[in-house]
XYZ file of C-alpha atoms in Angstrom:
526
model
C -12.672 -208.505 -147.946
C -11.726 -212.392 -147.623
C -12.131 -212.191 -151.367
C -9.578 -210.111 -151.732
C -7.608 -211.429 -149.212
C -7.719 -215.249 -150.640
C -6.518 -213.349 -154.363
C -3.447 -211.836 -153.253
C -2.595 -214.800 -150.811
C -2.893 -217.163 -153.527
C -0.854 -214.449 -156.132
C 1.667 -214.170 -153.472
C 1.965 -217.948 -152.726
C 2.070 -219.002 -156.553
C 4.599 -216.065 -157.324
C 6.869 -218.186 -154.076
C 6.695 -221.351 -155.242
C 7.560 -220.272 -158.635
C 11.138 -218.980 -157.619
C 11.861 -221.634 -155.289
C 10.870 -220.725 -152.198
C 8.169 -221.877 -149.646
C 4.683 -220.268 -150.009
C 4.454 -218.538 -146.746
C 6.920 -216.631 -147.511
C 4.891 -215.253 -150.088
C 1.753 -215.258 -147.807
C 3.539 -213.073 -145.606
C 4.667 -210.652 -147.678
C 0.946 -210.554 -149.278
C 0.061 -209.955 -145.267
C 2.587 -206.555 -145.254
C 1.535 -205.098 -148.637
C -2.406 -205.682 -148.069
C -1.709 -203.801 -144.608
C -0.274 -201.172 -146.336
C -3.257 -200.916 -148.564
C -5.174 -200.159 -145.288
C -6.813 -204.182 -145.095
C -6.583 -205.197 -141.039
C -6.889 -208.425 -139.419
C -10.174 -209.952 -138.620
C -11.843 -212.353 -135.900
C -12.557 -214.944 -138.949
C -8.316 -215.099 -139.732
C -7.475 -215.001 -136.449
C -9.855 -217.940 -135.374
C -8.311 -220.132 -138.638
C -4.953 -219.113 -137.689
C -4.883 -220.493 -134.068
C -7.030 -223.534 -135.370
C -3.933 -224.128 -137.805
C -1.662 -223.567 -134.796
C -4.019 -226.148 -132.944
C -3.755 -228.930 -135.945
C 0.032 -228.512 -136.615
C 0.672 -229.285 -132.596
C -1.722 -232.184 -132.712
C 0.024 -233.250 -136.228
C 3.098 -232.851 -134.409
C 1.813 -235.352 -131.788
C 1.092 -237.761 -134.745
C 4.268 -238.389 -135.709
C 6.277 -238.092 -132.050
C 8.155 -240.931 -131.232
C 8.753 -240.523 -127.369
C 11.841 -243.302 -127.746
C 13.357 -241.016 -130.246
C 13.116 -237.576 -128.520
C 15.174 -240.044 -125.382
C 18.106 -240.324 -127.365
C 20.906 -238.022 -125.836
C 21.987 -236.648 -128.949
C 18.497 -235.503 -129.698
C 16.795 -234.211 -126.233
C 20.089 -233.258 -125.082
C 21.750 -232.111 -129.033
C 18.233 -230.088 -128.985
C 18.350 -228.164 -125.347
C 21.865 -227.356 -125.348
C 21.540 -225.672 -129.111
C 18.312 -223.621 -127.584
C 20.418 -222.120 -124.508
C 23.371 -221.447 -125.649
C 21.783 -219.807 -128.957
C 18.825 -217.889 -127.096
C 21.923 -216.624 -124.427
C 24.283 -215.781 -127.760
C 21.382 -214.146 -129.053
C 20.664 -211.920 -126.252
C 23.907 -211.132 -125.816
C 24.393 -209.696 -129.082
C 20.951 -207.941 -129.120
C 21.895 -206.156 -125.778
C 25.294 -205.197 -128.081
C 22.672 -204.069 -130.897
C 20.832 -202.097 -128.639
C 23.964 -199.949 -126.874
C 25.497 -199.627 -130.252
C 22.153 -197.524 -131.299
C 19.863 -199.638 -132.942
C 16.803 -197.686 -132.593
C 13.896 -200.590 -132.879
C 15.859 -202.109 -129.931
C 16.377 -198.984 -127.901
C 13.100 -199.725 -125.653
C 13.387 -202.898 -124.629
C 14.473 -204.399 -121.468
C 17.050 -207.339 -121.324
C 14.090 -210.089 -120.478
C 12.363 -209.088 -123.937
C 15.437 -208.993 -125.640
C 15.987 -212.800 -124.050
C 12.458 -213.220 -125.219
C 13.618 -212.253 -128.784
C 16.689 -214.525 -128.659
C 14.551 -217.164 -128.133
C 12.595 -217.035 -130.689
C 15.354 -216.758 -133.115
C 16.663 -220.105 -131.559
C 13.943 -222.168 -133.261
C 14.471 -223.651 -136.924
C 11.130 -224.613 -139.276
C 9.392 -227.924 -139.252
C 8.017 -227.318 -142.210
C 10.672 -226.007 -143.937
C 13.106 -228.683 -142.808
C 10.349 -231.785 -143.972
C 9.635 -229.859 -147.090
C 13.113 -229.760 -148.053
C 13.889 -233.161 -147.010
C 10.750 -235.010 -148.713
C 12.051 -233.197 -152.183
C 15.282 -234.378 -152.120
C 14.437 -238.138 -151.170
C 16.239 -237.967 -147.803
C 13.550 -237.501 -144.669
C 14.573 -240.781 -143.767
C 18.553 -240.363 -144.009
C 20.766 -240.289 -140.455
C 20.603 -236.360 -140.741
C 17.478 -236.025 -141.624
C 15.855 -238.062 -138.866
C 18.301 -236.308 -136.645
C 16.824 -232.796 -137.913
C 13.363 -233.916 -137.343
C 14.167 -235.213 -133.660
C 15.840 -231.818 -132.744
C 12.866 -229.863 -134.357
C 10.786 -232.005 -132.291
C 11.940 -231.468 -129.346
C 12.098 -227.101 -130.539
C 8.568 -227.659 -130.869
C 8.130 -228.861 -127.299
C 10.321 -225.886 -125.451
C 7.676 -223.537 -127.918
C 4.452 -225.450 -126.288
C 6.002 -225.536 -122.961
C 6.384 -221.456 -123.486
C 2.978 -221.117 -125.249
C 1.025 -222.795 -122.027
C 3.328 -220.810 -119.567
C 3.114 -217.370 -120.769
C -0.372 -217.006 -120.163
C 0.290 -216.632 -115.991
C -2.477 -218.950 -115.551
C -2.985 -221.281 -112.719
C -4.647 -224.533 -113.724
C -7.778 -225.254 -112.200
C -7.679 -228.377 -109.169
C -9.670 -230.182 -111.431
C -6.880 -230.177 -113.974
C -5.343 -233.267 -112.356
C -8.283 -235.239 -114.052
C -6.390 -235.084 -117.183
C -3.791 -237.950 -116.097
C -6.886 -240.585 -116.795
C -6.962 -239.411 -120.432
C -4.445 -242.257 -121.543
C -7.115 -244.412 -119.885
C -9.767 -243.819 -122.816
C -6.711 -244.109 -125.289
C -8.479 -247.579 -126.147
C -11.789 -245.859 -126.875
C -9.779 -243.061 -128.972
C -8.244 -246.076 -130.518
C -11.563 -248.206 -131.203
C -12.877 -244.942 -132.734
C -10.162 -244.510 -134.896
C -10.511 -247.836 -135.827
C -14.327 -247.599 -136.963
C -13.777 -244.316 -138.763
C -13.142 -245.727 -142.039
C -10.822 -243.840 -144.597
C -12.998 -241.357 -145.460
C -14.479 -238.284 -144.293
C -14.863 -239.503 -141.343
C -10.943 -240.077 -140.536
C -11.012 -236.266 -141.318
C -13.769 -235.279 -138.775
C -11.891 -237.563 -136.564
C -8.990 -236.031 -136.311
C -10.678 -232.333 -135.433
C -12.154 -233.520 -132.675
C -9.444 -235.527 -131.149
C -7.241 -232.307 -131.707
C -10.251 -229.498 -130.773
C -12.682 -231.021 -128.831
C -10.672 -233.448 -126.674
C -7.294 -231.975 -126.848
C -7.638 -227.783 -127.118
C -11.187 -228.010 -125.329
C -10.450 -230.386 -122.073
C -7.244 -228.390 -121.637
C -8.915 -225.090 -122.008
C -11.555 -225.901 -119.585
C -9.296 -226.798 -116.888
C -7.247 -223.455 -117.968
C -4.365 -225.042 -119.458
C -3.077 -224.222 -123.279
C -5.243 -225.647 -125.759
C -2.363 -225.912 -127.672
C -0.397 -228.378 -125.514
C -3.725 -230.208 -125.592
C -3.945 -230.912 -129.165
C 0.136 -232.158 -129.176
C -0.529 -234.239 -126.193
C -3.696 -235.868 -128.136
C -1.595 -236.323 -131.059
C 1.113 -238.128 -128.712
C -1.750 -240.382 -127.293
C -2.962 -241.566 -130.693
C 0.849 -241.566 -132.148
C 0.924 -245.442 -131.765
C -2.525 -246.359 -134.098
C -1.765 -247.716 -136.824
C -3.804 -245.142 -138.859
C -1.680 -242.001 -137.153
C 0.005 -241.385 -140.133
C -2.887 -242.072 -142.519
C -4.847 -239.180 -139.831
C -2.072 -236.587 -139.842
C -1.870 -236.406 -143.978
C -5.934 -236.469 -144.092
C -5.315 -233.335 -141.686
C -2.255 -232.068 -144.018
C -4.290 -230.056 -146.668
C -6.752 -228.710 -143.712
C -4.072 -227.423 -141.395
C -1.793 -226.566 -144.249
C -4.911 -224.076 -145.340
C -5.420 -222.430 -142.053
C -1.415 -221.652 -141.325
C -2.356 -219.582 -144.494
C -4.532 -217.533 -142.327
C -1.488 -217.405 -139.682
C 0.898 -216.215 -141.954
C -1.072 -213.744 -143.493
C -2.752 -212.314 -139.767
C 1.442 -212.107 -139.209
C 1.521 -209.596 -142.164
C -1.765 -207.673 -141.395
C -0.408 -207.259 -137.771
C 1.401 -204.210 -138.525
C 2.770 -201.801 -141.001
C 6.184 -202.514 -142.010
C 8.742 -199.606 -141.429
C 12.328 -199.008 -142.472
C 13.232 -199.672 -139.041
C 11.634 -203.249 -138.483
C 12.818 -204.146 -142.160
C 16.321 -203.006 -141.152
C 16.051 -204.558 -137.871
C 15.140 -207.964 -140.229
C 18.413 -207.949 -142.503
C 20.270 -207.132 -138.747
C 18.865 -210.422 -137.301
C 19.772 -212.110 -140.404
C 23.696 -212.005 -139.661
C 22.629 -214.279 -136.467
C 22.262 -217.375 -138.700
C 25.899 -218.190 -138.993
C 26.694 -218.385 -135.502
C 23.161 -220.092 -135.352
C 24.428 -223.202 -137.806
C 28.161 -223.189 -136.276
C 26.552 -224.350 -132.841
C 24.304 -226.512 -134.599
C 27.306 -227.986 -136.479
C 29.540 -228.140 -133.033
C 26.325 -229.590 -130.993
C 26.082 -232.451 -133.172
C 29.294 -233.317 -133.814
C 30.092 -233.478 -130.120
C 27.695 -236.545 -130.419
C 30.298 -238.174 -132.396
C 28.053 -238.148 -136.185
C 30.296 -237.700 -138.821
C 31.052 -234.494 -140.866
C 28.942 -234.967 -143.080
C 25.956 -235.919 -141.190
C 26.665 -232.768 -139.045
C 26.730 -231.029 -142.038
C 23.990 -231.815 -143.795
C 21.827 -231.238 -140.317
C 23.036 -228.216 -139.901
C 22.113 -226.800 -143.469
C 18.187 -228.467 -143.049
C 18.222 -226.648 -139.944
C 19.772 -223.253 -141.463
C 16.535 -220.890 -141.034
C 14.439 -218.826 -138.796
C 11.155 -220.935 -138.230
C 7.237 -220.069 -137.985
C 7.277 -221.809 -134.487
C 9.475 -218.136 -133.789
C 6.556 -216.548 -135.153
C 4.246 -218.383 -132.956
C 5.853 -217.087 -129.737
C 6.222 -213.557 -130.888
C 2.873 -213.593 -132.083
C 2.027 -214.871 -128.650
C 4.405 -212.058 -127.126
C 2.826 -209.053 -129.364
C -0.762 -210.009 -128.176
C 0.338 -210.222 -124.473
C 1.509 -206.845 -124.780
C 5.539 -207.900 -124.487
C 7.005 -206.519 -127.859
C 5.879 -204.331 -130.328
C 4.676 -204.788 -133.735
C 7.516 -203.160 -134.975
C 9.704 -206.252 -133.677
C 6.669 -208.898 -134.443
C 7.277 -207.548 -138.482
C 11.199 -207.367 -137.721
C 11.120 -211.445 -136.902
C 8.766 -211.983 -140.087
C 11.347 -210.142 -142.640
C 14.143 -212.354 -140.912
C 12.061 -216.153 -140.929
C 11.202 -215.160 -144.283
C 14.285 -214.345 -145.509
C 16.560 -216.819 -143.685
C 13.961 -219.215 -146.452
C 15.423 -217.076 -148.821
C 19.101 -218.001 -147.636
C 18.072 -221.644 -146.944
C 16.982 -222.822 -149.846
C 19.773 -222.769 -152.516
C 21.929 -223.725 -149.519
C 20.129 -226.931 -149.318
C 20.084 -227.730 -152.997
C 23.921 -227.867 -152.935
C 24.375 -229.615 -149.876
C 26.189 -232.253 -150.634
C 28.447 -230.276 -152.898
C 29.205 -228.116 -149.750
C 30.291 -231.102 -148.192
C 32.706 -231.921 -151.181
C 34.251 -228.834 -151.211
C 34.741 -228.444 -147.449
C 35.167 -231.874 -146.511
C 39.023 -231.665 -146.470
C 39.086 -228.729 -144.220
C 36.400 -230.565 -141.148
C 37.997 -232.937 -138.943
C 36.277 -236.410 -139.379
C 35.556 -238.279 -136.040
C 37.610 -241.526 -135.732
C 35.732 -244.462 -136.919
C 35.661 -246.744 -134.150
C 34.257 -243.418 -132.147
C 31.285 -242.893 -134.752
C 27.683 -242.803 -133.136
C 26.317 -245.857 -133.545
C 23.402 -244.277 -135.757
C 25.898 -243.151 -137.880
C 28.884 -245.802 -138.034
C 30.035 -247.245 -141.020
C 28.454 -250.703 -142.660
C 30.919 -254.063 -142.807
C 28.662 -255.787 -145.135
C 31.589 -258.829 -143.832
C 31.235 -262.092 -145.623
C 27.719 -261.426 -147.309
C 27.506 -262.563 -151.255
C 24.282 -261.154 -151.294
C 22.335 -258.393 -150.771
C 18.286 -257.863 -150.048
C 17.314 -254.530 -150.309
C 13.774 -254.424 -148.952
C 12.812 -257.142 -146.331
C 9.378 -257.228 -146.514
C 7.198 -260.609 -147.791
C 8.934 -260.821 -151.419
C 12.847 -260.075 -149.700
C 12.020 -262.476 -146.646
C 11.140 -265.277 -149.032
C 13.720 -264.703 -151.332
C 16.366 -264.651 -147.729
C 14.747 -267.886 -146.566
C 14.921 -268.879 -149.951
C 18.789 -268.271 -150.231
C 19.404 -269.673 -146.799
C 17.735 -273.084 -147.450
C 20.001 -273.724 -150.853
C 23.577 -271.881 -149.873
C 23.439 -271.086 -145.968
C 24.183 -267.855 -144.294
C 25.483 -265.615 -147.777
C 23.030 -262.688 -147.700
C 22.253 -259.419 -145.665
C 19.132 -258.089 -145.506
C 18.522 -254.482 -145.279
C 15.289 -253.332 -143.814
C 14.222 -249.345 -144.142
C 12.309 -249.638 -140.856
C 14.225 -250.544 -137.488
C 11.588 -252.184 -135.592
C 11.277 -254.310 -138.636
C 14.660 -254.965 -138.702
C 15.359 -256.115 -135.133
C 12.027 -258.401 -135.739
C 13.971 -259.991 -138.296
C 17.596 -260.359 -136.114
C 15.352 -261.933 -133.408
C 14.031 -264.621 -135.786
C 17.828 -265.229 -136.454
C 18.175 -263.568 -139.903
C 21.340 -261.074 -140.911
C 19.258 -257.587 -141.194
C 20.421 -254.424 -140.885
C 18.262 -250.899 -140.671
C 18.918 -248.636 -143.662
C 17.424 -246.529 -146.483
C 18.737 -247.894 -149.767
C 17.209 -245.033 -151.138
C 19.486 -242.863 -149.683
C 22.790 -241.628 -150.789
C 24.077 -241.773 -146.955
C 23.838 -245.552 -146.558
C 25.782 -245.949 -149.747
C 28.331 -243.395 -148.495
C 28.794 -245.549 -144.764
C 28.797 -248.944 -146.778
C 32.544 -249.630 -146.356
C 33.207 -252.057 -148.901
C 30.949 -254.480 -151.611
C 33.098 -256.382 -153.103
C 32.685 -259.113 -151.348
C 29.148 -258.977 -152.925
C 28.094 -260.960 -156.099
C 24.619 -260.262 -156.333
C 21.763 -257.844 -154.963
C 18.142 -257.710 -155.306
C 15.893 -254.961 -155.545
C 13.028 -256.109 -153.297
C 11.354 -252.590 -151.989
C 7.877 -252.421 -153.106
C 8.134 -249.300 -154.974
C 9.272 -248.930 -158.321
C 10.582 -245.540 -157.826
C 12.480 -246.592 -154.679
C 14.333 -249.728 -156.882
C 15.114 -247.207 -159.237
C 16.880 -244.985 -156.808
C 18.432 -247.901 -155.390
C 20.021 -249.211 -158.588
C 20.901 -245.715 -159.779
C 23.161 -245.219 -156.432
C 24.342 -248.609 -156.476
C 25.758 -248.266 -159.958
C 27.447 -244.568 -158.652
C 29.446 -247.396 -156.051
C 30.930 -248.857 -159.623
C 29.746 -252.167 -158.158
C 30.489 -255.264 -160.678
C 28.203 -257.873 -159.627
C 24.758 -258.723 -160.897
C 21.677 -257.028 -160.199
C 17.897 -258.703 -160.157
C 14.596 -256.463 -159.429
C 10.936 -256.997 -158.864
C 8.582 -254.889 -160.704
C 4.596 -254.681 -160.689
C 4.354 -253.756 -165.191
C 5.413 -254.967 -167.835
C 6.987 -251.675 -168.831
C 8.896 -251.606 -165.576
C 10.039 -254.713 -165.965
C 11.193 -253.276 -169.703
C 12.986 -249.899 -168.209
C 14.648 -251.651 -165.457
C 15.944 -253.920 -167.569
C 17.170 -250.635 -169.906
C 18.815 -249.439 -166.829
C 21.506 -252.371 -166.363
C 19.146 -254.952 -164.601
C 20.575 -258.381 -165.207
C 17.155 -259.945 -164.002
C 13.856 -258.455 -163.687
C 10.584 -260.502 -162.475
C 6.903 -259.506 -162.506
C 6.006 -260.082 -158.876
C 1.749 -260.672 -159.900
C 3.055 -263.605 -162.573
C 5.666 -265.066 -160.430
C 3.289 -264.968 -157.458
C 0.538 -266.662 -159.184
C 2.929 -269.160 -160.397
C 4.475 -269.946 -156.794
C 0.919 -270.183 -155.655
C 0.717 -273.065 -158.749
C 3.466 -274.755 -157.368
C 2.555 -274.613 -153.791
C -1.157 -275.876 -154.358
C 0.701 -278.835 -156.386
C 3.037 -279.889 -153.499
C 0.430 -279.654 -150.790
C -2.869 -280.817 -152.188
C -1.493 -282.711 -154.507
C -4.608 -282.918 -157.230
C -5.324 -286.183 -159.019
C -5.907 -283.976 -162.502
C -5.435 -285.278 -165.773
């Protein structure tokens, strides 16, 4: 049977992915067809479908930065979205339900809150998926999606470990003293290696340590394996841990999706009751749109958030899977929620794609905040008296500053993709800034260039100079333009692409190390 199974998931996936669409969408609807073929769930899916709900928490925990989840405009943006949507949403179920609906006739007004709920959430994966092909996970909105999906992901936990009525044993207090062996996690990590290893790792931080302590002491594995994944967030190798986990976890939520499907038989009522839910994702985006531009981002931030986080999302799935198996709601309203997450990816999608058209075209009806009111994370850049600009600050754009600094004074502006590295920099007394070069928002906030006579590509990635130059030449900026490349035939193709200056950094590197040998050691050579 897992045979077949496998087949018609992979069929079903492919078949997604070929018209645009995210695979578990197809995995899902390869769930509902095999289960009308008579196939049922079995204790091997389920098992790989809650360890895939296990790694994605602990993943989760990875990549959770507890100083951006204190930001108002995300722990606050993200609560105040989840009540007033999951009361909305109730509300207009309970309307549903007296005007006849017949998959809604049964239940009470706590399930229906229940339901609401879960149609609050939006899809991590969705959201970085979409984000990570269009070159933007790093942009204002989408590190303000990511924050707020965060935080969803939390409130789901928080449900997950409540909902099973369970009263932690006395013993459970032990579990303050793990961050005490987070230096032993951390030497571990450290002696792993990058291999196999870093993979075995990683499942027993997240199952042994995380989902087995907590279910011991009767808490939710699952907030176990996040709160791991919090505890090891600050290793250096946490994100090197959570993408050797990415194929692994990525391959079990396979088994989620599909146990979704095999759950129950699709009828014409739960598929009706799926289109029905469907017509709560415009009231769902205007409160997204009205949260976040409350916090002062601009329109178009606001915007562009709001469309990443235009969907239904698996975490909903999660608690109504949760719900069905605890006896709550039926299967008829588990399959209802599945037809609507999948769909709302259907809806998503080509919204997405044209998001920054949207904003074009509606950008003249949206009130735009006034600028000296702007979040700070999203104000405008005064690039002020700067002749030149560094993008990319690390060893080759640092040099090249100090460089600039020792022969002309204070004429450049660094700009640094990573804050922390940035404020390093302002401490040591150097004009940095945080932004993503590669990213059509910083261009759009950059006020005015031409004060500017000259930039350098410094990022260490080819790809990322490229994007760099390619938006900087959309600016119709009339200075000159120098860029370091790794190849000869980069060197050649950024030179094709209006490079004034292009410089192998291996050659100029080994020549520099020439020069600096000479000056310091001074050789008596013939």
């Amino acid at each position: 049977m897992e045979l077949i199974l496998v087949t018609v998931a992979f069929l079903a996936g492919f078949l997604a992915l070929k018209c645009q669409l995210p695979p578990m969408v197809g995995f899902l609807l390869a769930g509902f067809a095999l289960h009308s073929f008579g196939f049922q769930t079995s204790d091997t899916i389920i098992t790989l479908a809650d360890l895939g709900v296990t790694l994605l928490l602990f993943t989760i925990g990875l990549k959770l930065d507890v100083k951006t989840l204190l930001s108002k405009e995300i722990w606050a943006g993200a609560t105040i979205h989840n009540l007033l949507s999951t009361f909305l949403f109730a509300l207009l179920l309970v309307g549903l339900k007296v005007l006849g609906v017949s998959s809604l006739a049964t239940l009470e007004i706590e399930q229906l809150i229940l339901l609401g709920f879960a149609l609050s959430f939006s899809s991590t994966v969705f959201a970085v998926k979409t984000l990570q092909e269009k070159g933007e996970l790093n942009a204002t909105y989408g590190t303000l999606a990511i924050g707020i999906l965060v935080m969803q992901d939390v409130f789901a936990v928080i449900f997950l470990t409540a909902s099973t009525g369970k009263i932690p044993e006395w013993y459970a207090l032990a579990l303050f003293a793990l961050p005490l062996a987070r230096p032993i996690m951390f030497k571990l990590l450290n002696k792993a290696g990058h291999g196999e290893m870093l993979v075995l790792s990683g499942i027993f931080f997240a199952l042994v340590m995380g989902a087995g302590l907590f279910e011991i002491v009767g808490m939710k594995p699952d907030l176990g394996a996040l709160i791991l994944g919090m505890l090891l967030a600050a290793h250096p190798k946490a994100s090197e841990l959570s993408k050797s986990l990415f194929n692994l976890k990525e391959l079990f939520l396979v088994c989620f999706f599909l146990n979704i499907g095999l759950s129950d038989q699709p009828t014409i009522e739960g598929f009706i009751l799926g289109v029905l839910l469907l017509f709560l994702l415009p009231l769902k985006g205007v409160l997204y749109f009205v949260v976040i531009n409350a916090f002062k981002f601009r329109v178009r931030t606001s915007l562009l958030t709001t469309l990443t986080l235009f969907n239904f999302s698996e975490f909903g799935l999660i608690v109504g899977g949760l719900a069905f198996k605890l006896g709550w709601i039926s299967g008829d309203i588990l399959v209802a929620l599945a037809i609507a997450v999948s769909l709302s990816f259907v809806i998503s999608a080509p919204l997405n794609r044209m998001g920054h058209l949207l904003y074009l075209r509606s950008a003249k009806w949206l009130k735009e905040q006034a600028a000296e009111k702007i979040n700070l994370r999203d104000q405008f850049i005064n690039p002020g008296e700067a002749q030149v600009l560094i993008l990319g600050m690390g060893r080759i754009g640092t040099g090249a500053y100090d460089e600039l600094y020792d022969r002309y004074g204070k004429v450049s502006l660094g700009v640094e993709v990573r804050e922390d590295a940035a404020l390093q920099h302002q401490k040591q007394g150097r004009n940095v800034i945080a932004g993503d070069a590669t990213d059509p928002d910083f261009w759009e906030r950059i006020l005015d260039t031409a004060q500017v006579k000259l930039v350098l590509l410094a990022m260490p990635h080819h790809l990322g100079n490229q994007t760099a130059l390619s938006l900087l030449q959309q600016t119709n900026f009339n200075g000159q333009v120098a860029a370091i490349a790794a190849y000869p035939d980069q060197l050649e193709e950024l030179k094709a692409k209006g490079v004034n200056a292009a410089f192998n950094i291996y050659s100029e590197a080994g020549s520099g190390f020439a020069r600096h040998v000479c000056e310091q050691l001074n050789p008596s050579l013939k």
